[in-house]
XYZ file of C-alpha atoms in Angstrom:
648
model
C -12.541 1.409 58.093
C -13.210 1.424 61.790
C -10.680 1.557 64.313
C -10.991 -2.193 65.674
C -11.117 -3.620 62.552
C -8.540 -1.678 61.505
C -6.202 -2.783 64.785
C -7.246 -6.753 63.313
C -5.776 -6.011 60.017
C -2.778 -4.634 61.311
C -2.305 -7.613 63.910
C -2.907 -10.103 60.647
C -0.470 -8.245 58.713
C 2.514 -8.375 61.643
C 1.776 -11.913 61.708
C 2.126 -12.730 57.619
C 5.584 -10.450 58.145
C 6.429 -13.235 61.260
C 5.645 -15.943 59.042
C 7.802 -14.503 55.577
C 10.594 -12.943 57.200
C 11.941 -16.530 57.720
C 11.612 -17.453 54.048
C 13.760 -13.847 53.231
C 16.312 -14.649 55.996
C 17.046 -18.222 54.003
C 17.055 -16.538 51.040
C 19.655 -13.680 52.287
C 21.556 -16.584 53.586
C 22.036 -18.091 50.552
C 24.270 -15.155 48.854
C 27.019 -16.419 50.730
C 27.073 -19.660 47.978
C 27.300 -17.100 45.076
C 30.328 -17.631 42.910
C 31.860 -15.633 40.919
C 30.882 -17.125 37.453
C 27.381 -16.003 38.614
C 27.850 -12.451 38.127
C 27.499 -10.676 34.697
C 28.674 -7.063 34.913
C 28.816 -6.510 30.864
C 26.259 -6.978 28.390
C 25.019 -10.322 27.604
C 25.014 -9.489 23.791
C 28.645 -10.038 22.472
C 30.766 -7.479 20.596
C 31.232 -10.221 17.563
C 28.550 -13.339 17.603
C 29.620 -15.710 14.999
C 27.017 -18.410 14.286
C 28.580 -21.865 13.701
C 28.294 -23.012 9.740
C 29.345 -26.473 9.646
C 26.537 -27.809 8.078
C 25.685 -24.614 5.611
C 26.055 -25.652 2.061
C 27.346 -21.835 1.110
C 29.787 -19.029 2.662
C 28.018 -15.447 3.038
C 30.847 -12.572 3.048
C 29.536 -9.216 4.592
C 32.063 -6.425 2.863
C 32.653 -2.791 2.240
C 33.666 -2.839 -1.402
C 35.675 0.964 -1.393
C 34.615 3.195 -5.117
C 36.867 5.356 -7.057
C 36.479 7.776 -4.609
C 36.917 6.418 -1.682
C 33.225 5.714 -0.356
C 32.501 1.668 0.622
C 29.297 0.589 -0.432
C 27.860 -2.751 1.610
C 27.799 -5.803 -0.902
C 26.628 -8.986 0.631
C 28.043 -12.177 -1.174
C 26.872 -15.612 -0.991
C 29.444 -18.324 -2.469
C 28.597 -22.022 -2.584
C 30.778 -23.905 -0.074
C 33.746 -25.364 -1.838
C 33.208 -23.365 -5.145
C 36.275 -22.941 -7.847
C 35.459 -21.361 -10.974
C 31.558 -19.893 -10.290
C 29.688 -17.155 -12.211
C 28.702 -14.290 -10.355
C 25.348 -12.851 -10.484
C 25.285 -9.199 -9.469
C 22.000 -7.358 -8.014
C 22.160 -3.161 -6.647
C 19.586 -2.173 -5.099
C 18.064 0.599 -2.788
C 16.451 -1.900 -0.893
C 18.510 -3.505 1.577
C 20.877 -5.862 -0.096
C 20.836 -8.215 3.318
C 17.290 -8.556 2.942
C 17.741 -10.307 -0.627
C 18.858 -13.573 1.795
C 16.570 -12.994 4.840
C 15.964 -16.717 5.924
C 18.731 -18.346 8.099
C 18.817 -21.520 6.902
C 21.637 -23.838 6.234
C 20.128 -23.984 2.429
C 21.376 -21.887 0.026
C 18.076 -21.966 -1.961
C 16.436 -21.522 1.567
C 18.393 -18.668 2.744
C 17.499 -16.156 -0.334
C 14.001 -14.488 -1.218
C 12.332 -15.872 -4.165
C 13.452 -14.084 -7.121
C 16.847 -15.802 -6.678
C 15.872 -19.568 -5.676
C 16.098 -20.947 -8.992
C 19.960 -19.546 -9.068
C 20.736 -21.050 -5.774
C 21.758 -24.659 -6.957
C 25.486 -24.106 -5.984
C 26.186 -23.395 -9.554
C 26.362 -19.372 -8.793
C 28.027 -16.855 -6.579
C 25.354 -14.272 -5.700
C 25.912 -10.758 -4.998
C 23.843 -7.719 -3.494
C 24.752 -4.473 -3.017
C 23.298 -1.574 -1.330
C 23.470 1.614 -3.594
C 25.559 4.745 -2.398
C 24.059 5.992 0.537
C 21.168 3.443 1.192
C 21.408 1.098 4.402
C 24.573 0.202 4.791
C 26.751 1.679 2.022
C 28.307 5.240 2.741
C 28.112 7.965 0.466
C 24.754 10.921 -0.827
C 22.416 8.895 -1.556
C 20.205 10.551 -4.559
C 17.421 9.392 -6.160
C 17.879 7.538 -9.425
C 21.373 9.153 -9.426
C 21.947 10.900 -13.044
C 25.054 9.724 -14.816
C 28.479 12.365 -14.378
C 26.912 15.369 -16.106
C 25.087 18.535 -16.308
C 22.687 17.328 -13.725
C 25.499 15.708 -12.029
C 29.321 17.380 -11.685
C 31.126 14.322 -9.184
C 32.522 11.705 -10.487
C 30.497 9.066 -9.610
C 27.485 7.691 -10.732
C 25.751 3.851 -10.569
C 27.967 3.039 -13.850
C 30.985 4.099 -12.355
C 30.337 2.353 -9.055
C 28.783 -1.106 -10.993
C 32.036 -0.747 -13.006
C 33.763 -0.419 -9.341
C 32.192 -3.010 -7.789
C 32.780 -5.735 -10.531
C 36.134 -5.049 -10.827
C 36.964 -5.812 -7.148
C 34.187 -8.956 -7.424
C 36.718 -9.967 -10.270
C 40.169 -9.451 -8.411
C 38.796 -10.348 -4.483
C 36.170 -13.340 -5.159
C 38.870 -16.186 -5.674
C 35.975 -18.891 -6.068
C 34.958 -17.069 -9.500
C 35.182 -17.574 -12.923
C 35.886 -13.800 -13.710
C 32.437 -13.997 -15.485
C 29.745 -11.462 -14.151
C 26.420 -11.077 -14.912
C 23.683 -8.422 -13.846
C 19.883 -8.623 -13.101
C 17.605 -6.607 -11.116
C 13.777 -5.530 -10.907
C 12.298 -2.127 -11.427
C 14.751 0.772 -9.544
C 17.266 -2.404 -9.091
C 16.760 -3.003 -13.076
C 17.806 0.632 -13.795
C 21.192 -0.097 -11.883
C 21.880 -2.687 -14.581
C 20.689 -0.460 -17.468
C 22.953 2.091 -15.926
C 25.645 -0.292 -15.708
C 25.699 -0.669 -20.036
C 26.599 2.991 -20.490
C 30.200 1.966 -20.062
C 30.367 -1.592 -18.725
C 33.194 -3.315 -16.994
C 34.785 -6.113 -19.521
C 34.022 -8.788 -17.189
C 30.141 -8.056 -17.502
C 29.105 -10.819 -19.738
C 25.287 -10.579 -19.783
C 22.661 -8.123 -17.872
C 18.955 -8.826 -17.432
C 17.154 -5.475 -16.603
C 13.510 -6.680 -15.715
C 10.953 -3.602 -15.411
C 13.253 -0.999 -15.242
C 13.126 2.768 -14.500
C 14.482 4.235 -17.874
C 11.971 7.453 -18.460
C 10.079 8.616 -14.877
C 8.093 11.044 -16.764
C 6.995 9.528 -20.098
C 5.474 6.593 -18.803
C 7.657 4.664 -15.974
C 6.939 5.329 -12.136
C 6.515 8.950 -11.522
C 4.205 10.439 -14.444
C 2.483 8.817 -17.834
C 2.687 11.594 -20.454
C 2.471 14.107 -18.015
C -0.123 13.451 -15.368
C 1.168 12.365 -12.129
C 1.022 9.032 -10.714
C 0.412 10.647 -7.169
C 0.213 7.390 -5.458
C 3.477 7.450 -5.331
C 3.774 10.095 -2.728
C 4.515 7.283 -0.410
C 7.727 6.065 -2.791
C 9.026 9.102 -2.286
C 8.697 9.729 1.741
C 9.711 5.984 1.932
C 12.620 6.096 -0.228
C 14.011 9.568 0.792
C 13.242 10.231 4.596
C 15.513 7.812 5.782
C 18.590 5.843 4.679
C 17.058 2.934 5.646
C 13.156 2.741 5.014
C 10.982 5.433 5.595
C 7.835 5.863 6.566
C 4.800 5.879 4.202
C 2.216 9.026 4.700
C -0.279 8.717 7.423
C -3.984 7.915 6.215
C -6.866 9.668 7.813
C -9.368 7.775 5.925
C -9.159 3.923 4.781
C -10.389 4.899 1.307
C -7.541 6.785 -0.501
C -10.084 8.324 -3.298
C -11.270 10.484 0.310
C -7.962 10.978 1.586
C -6.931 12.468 -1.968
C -9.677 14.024 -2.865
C -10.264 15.831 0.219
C -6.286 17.173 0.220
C -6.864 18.965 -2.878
C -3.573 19.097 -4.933
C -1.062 16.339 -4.800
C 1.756 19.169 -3.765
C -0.846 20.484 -0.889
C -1.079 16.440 0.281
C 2.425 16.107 0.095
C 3.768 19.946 1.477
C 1.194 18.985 4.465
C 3.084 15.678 5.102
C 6.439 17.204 5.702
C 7.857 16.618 1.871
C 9.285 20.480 1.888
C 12.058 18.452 3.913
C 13.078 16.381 1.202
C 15.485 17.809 -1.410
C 14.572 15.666 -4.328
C 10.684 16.851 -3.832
C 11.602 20.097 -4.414
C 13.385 19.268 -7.401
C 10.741 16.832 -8.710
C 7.657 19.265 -8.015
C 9.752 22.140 -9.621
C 9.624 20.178 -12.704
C 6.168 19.099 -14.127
C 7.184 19.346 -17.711
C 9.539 17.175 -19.577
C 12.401 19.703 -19.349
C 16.061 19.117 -18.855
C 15.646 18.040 -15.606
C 13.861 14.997 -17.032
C 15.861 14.531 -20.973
C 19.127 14.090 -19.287
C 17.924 11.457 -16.959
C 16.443 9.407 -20.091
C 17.990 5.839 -20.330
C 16.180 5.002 -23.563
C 18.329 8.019 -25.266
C 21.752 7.446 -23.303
C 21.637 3.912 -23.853
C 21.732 5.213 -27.237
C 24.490 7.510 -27.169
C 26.256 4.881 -25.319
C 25.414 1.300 -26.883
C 27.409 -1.485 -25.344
C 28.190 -5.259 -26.729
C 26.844 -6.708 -23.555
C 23.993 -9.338 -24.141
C 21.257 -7.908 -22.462
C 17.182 -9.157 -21.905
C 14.973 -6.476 -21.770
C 11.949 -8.100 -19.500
C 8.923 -6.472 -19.300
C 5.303 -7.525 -17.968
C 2.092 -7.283 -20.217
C 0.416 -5.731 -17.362
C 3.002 -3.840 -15.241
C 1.049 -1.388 -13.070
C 4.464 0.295 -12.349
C 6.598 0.238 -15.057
C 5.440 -0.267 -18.161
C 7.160 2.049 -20.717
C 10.845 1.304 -19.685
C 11.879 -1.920 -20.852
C 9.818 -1.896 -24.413
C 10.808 2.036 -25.077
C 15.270 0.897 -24.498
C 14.719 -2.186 -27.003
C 13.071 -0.365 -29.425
C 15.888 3.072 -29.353
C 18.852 0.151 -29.495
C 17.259 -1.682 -32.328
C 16.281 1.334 -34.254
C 19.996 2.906 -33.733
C 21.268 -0.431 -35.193
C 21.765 -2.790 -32.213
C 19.559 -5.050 -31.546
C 21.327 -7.774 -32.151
C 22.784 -8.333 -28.798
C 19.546 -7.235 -27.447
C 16.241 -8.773 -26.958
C 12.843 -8.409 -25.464
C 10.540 -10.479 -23.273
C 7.038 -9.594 -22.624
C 5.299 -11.826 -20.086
C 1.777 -12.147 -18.479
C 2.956 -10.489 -15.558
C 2.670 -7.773 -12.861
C 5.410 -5.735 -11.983
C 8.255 -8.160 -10.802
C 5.981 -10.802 -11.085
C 8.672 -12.461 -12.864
C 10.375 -12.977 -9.739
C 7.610 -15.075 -8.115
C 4.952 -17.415 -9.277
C 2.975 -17.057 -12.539
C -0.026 -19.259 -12.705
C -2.245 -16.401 -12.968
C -2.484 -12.791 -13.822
C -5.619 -11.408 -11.240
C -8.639 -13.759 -12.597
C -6.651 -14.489 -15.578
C -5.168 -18.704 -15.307
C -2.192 -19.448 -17.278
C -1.636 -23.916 -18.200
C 1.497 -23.743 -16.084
C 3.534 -21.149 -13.759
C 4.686 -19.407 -16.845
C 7.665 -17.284 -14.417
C 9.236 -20.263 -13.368
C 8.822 -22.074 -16.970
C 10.771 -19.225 -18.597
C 13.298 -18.783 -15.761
C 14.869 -22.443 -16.115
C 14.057 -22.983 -19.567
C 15.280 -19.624 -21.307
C 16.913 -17.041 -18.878
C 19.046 -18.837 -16.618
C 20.267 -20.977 -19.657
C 20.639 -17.968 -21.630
C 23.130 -16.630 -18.730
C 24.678 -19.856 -18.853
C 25.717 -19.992 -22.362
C 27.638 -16.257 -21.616
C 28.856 -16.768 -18.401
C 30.279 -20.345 -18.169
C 30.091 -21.018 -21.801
C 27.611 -23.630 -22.144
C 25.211 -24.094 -25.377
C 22.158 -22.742 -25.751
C 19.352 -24.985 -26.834
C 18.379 -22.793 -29.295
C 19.077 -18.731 -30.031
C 17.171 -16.590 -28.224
C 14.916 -14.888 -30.689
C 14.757 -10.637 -30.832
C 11.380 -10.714 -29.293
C 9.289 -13.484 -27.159
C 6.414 -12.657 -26.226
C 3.383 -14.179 -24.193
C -0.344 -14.396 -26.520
C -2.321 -14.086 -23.226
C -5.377 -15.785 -25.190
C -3.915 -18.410 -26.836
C -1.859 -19.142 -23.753
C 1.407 -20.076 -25.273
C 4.735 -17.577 -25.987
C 5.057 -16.603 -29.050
C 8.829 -16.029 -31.006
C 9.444 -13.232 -33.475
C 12.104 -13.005 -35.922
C 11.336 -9.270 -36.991
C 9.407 -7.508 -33.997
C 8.237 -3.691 -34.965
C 9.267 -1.428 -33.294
C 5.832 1.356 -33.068
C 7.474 3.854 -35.557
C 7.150 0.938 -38.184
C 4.059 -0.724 -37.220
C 1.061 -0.881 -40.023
C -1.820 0.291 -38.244
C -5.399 0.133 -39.258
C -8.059 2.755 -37.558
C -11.006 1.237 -35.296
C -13.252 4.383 -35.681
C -15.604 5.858 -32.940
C -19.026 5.481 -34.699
C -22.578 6.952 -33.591
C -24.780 5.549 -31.466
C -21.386 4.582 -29.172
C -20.514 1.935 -31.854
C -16.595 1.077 -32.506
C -15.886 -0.035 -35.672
C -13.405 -0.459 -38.968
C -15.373 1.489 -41.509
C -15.034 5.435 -41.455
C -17.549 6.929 -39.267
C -20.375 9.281 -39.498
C -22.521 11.691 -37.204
C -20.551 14.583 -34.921
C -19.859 13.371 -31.346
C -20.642 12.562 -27.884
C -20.126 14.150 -25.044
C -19.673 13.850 -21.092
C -19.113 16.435 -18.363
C -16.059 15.768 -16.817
C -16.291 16.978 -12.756
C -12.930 17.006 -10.441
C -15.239 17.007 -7.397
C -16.560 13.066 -9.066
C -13.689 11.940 -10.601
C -12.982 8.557 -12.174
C -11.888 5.777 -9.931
C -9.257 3.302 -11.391
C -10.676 0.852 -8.740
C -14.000 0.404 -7.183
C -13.713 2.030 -3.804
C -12.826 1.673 -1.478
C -9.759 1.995 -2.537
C -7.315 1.228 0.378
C -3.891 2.389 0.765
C -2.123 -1.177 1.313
C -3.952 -3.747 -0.344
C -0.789 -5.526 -2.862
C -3.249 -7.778 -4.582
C -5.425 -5.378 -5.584
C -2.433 -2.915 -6.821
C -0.940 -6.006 -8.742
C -3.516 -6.544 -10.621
C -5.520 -3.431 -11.222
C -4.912 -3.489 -14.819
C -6.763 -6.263 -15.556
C -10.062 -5.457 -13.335
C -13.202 -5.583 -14.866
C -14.302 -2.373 -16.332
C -17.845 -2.930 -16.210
C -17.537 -0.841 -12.547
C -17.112 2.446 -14.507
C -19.363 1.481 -17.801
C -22.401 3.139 -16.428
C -21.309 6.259 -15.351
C -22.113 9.484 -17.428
C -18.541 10.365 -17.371
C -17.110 7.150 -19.649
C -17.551 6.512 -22.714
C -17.595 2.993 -24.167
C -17.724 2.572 -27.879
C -18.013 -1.446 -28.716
C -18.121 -3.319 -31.903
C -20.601 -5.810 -32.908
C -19.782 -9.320 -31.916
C -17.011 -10.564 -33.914
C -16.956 -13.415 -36.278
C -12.816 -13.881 -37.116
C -9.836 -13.083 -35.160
C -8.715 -10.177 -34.524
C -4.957 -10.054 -33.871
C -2.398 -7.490 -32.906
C 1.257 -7.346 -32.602
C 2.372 -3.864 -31.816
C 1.691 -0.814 -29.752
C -1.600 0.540 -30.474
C -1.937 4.849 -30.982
C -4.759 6.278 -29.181
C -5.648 9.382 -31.793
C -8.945 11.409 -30.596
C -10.288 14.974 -31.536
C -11.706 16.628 -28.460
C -13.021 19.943 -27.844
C -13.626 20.831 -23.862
C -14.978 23.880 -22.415
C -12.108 24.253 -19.831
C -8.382 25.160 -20.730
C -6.612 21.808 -19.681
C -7.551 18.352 -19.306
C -6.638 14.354 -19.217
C -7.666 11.649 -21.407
C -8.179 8.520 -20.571
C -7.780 5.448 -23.557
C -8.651 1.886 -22.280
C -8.777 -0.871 -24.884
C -10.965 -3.573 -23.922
C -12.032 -6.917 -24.743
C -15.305 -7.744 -23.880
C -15.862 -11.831 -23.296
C -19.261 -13.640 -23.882
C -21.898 -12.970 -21.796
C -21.476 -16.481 -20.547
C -18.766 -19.090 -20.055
C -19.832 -22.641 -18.525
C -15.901 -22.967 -17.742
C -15.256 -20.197 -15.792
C -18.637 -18.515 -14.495
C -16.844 -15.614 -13.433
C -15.763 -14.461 -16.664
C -19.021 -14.124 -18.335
C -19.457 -10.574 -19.843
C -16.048 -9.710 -18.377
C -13.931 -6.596 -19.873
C -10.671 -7.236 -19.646
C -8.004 -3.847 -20.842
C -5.308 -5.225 -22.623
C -3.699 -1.952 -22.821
C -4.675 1.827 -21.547
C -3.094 4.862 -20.622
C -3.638 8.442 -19.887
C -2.524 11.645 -21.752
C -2.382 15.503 -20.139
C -3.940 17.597 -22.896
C -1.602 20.757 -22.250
C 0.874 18.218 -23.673
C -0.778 18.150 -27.173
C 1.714 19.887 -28.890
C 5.463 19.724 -26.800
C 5.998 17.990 -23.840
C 8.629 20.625 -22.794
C 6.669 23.410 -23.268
C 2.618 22.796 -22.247
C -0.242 25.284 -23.299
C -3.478 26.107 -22.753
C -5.917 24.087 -24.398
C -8.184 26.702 -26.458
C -11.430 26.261 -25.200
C -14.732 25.027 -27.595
C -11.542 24.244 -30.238
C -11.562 20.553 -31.512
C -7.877 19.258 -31.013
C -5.823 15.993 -31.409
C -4.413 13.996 -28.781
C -2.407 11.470 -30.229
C -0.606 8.989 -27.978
C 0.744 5.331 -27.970
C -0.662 2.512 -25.439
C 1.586 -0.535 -24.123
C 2.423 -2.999 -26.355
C -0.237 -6.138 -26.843
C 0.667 -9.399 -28.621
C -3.254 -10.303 -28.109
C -6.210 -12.164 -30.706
C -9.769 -10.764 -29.590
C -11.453 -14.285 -30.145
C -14.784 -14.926 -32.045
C -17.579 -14.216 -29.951
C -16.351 -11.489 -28.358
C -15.975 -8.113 -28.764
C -13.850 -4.905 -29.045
C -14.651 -1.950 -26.541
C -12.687 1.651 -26.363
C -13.365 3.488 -23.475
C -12.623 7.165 -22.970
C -12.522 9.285 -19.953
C -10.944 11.807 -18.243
C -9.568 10.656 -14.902
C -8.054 7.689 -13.328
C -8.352 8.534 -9.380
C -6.749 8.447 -6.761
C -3.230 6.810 -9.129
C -3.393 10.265 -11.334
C -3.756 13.568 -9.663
C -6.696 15.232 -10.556
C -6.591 17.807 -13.469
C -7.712 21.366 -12.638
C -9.276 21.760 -16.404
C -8.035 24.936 -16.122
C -4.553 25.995 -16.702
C -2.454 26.787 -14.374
C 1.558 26.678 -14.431
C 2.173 23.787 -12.091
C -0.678 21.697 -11.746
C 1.163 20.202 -8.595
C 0.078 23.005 -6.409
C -3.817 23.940 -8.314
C -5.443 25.941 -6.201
C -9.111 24.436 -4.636
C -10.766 27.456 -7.230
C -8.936 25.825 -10.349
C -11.044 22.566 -10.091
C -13.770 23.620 -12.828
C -16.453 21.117 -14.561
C -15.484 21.083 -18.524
C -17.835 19.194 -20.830
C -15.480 17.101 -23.043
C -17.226 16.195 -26.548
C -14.825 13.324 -28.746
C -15.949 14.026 -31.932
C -16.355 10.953 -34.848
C -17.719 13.074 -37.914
C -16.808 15.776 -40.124
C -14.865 17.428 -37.201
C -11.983 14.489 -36.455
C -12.466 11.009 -37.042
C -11.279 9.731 -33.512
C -10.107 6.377 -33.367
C -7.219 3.537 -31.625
C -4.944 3.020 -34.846
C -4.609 -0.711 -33.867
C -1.107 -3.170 -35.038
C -3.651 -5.835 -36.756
C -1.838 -8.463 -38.498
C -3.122 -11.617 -40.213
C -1.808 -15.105 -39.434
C -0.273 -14.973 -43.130
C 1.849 -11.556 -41.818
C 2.134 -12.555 -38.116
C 6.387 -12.320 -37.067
C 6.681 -15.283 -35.354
């Protein structure tokens, strides 16, 4: 800038200075009217807001509900205003008991999340608790707790704090009948099954839906051995905080890359900070079912412990999560002699779905919203009749259970449990055909490559997408049928009805080059290659039932070995239960594979002790031949039953 221009500004700028200073004077000027009300010296957020609730139609209680020794877990209690003589309805939960009523509205059907709406009438106290040492209760907080015991010397455990926490409900809630009754979804549904090991008296009924009973059989950590390793983010989410954690970072959007290129699960999850986390290193130490795994059992201990509490046992068709718990505690109790306060409920649901709508199941449409149908017609009466004493309808039968084809629930008087079931063999046959006669020729085979494995979606397969998770057990399976790695036996178009009750057994003879390795059972049924009602389904196939067995596992769960290679062996393994009728016109189709990626870890196909921390030069290419012939008749023993024989 030159000098005279320079001189110009600075003249222009004295002058805007002559022309504001008056404006500043004024305002200076002014202070002197300051009063002082004015003047806030403290914090403008009070030490103890109280919002005004004339016009609420309930009473929420925040409390600190002290255990047997001494530590106060946070229980958050919503009464009905002017109440005298109410239920309670208990929920513990690792998930933040004041989220359960995370709307404030006036309303108590408003105020809570959408699993408890339909109990929100002002007919029932509700009750959430954070578990020991999650959000606001004190206390260790350690995942899925063992009961007092070898694997845990306090004394304390979640029966003896449910038993703690309904007792003071009982003696401190003045607007209750004394009555209690629990419920509770997946972890929350293991609190109640925990509760029955030695329930308070004033638990009157308990409604475990989904619930954790066996992590490594078939619930949310492993299925027969191989890891669900998608749940890596569970376990940083659960256990790196006492609130909510933080899920792992993603480098890629496609979690087939991100797991594939970390190698083992243990190397993604060591690389993510997991050595930090106590129960990682006692989870990874594990990878058989050893002690660690047997005591923790609920299906045994509920057992060893039966109680007299009327309990439902609710479990979804199609629960991506947890699928083994609920059917594998109903079946111990009623083998051991006590089902008769307990019963089972199988629905057309997702994980928890039961707790939400239930028009649909992914592109499967039900005639009605089949959650909200059997919560007001069947469950919350059913709680009724035990905690306020009102009739029931009709008993509750051992077993009801959803026919996802014929669309209607079905009742059973005499459910089997799988060690009773008749099953008839659908035989591999040559030329990839699937079908009820004995079979002839040797085998097929594939080459199984942990460098290509299997997805269990098409990718890309994203990290957060809860749709897609819901509902992945019901996703068309013509995305895999193509590849050289699946096999997919089918029958010929069938004429009659086929229909099964039961659990079906997956029972193949395999031979493999390597020295370990996974197999993969889907059961599928394939619709017509054309539907004028619903386009969409036309050549659709639909699993009704799949899982996924680690072949060191053959002969003990507690005690793997290496698979000898070029030696034909049996695998032998149930599948989730089906109440299904494959319809004429369509057809039956067994797949068989050997890896369900990224939800399984990948199996090295050669042995190694932990398969948690394989090393990059264990991944080997096996070829797997299934044999059909002289060398094992492979086959899904299926639970067929004619309408004559049919339970219900």
């Amino acid at each position: 800038m030159k000098k005279t221009a320079l001189a110009s500004a600075l003249v222009s700028l004295a002058g805007l200075v002559c022309v504001v200073s008056p404006a500043l004077r004024a305002q200076n000027a002014d202070a002197s009217k300051i009063t002082p009300d004015m003047i806030q010296t403290a914090s403008d957020i009070p030490a103890d807001w109280k919002q005004p609730q004339g016009g609420f139609d309930y009473v929420k209680r925040d409390v600190m509900i002290p255990m047997r020794d001494g530590v106060k877990l946070h229980t958050v209690i919503m009464i009905p205003k002017n109440a005298h003589g109410l239920p309670m309805l208990l929920e513990r939960t690792p998930y933040d008991a004041s989220g359960m009523a995370p709307n404030n509205s006036p309303h108590m059907a408003d105020a809570v999340w959408s699993g408890d709406k339909d109990w929100a009438d002002g007919s029932t106290i509700l009750v959430w608790q954070d578990i020991r040492g999650k959000y606001g209760s004190e206390g260790k907080y350690i995942m899925t707790r063992p009961p007092v015991g070898p694997l845990n010397p306090t004394t304390t455990d979640d029966t003896t704090d449910a038993w703690d926490t309904i007792d003071w409900l009982v003696k401190n809630t003045k607007e209750s009948n004394g009555n209690v009754g629990m419920i509770g979804s997946s972890y929350d549904g293991w609190t109640v099954a925990m509760a029955l090991l030695h329930p308070h008296p004033a638990l009157k009924a308990a409604a475990p839906e989904s619930p954790m009973i066996d992590g490594w059989m078939g619930d949310d950590w492993y299925h027969y051995g191989a890891l669900r390793q998608i749940n890596l983010d569970y376990f940083s989410g659960q256990t790196s905080k006492q609130g909510e954690g933080q899920t792992i970072p993603r480098d890629s959007y496609d979690d087939y890359s991100n797991f594939l290129d970390a190698g083992s699960a243990g190397a993604y999850a060591e690389a993510n900070g997991f050595k930090q986390l106590p129960w990682w290193n006692r989870f990874s130490a594990h990878p058989a079912y050893d002690a660690f795994w047997q005591n923790q059992a609920l299906d045994k201990l509920l057992v060893a412990h039966p109680s007299n509490v009327p309990t439902l046992w609710l479990q979804g068709l199609w629960d991506q999560e947890d699928i083994y718990g609920a059917v594998h505690a109903w079946e111990a109790l009623k083998t051991a002699g006590h089902g008769s306060n307990n019963h089972l409920v199988m629905g057309p649901w997702w994980h928890s779905q039961i707790n939400r709508d239930g028009w649909n199941m992914g592109p499967l449409k039900w005639p009605g919203n089949t959650t909200a149908q059997f919560r007001r017609s069947v469950m919350i009466p059913w709680f009724n009749h035990y905690l306020r004493g009102t009739p029931l309808a009709k008993p509750l039968p051992e077993a009801m259970i959803y026919n996802p084809t014929e669309q209607h629930w079905d009742d059973f008087t005499d459910w089997k449990v799988a060690s009773k079931q008749s099953l008839t063999p659908l035989y591999l046959q040559a030329d990839k055909g699937l079908g009820f006669e004995p079979p002839s020729g040797s085998g097929d085979s594939y080459v199984a490559d942990p460098a290509k494995p299997v997805p269990y979606l098409p990718r890309p397969i994203p990290a957060k997408n809860e749709d897609a998770w819901r509902t992945w057990l019901v996703h068309d399976q013509r995305f895999v049928v193509d590849r050289p790695d699946v096999l997919s036996y089918t029958t010929p178009v069938l004429s009659k009805t086929v229909r099964l009750e039961g659990a079906p057994i997956a029972d193949l003879f395999a031979s493999t080059t390597g020295t370990d390795g996974d197999f993969v059972v889907k059961l599928i049924d394939v619709y017509p290659g054309s539907d004028p009602n619903d386009p969409a389904m036309g050549g659709y196939e639909l699993p009704i039932s799949l899982d996924i067995f680690r072949g060191r596992y053959r002969k003990s769960f507690a005690e793997p070995s290496p698979i000898p290679a070029n030696q034909v062996q049996e695998y032998k393994f149930r599948l989730p239960t089906v109440n299904y009728a494959f319809k004429p016109g369509h057809r039956i189709m067994v797949q068989i594979q050997s890896s369900l990626f990224p939800l399984y870890d990948r199996n090295p196909q050669t042995y190694v002790p932990n398969i948690l921390f394989a090393k990059p030069s264990d991944y080997q290419k096996a070829t797997v031949t299934i044999e059909h012939g002289a060398d094992g008749r492979s086959a899904v023993l299926l639970p067929v039953v004619s309408d004559a024989a049919s339970g219900h």
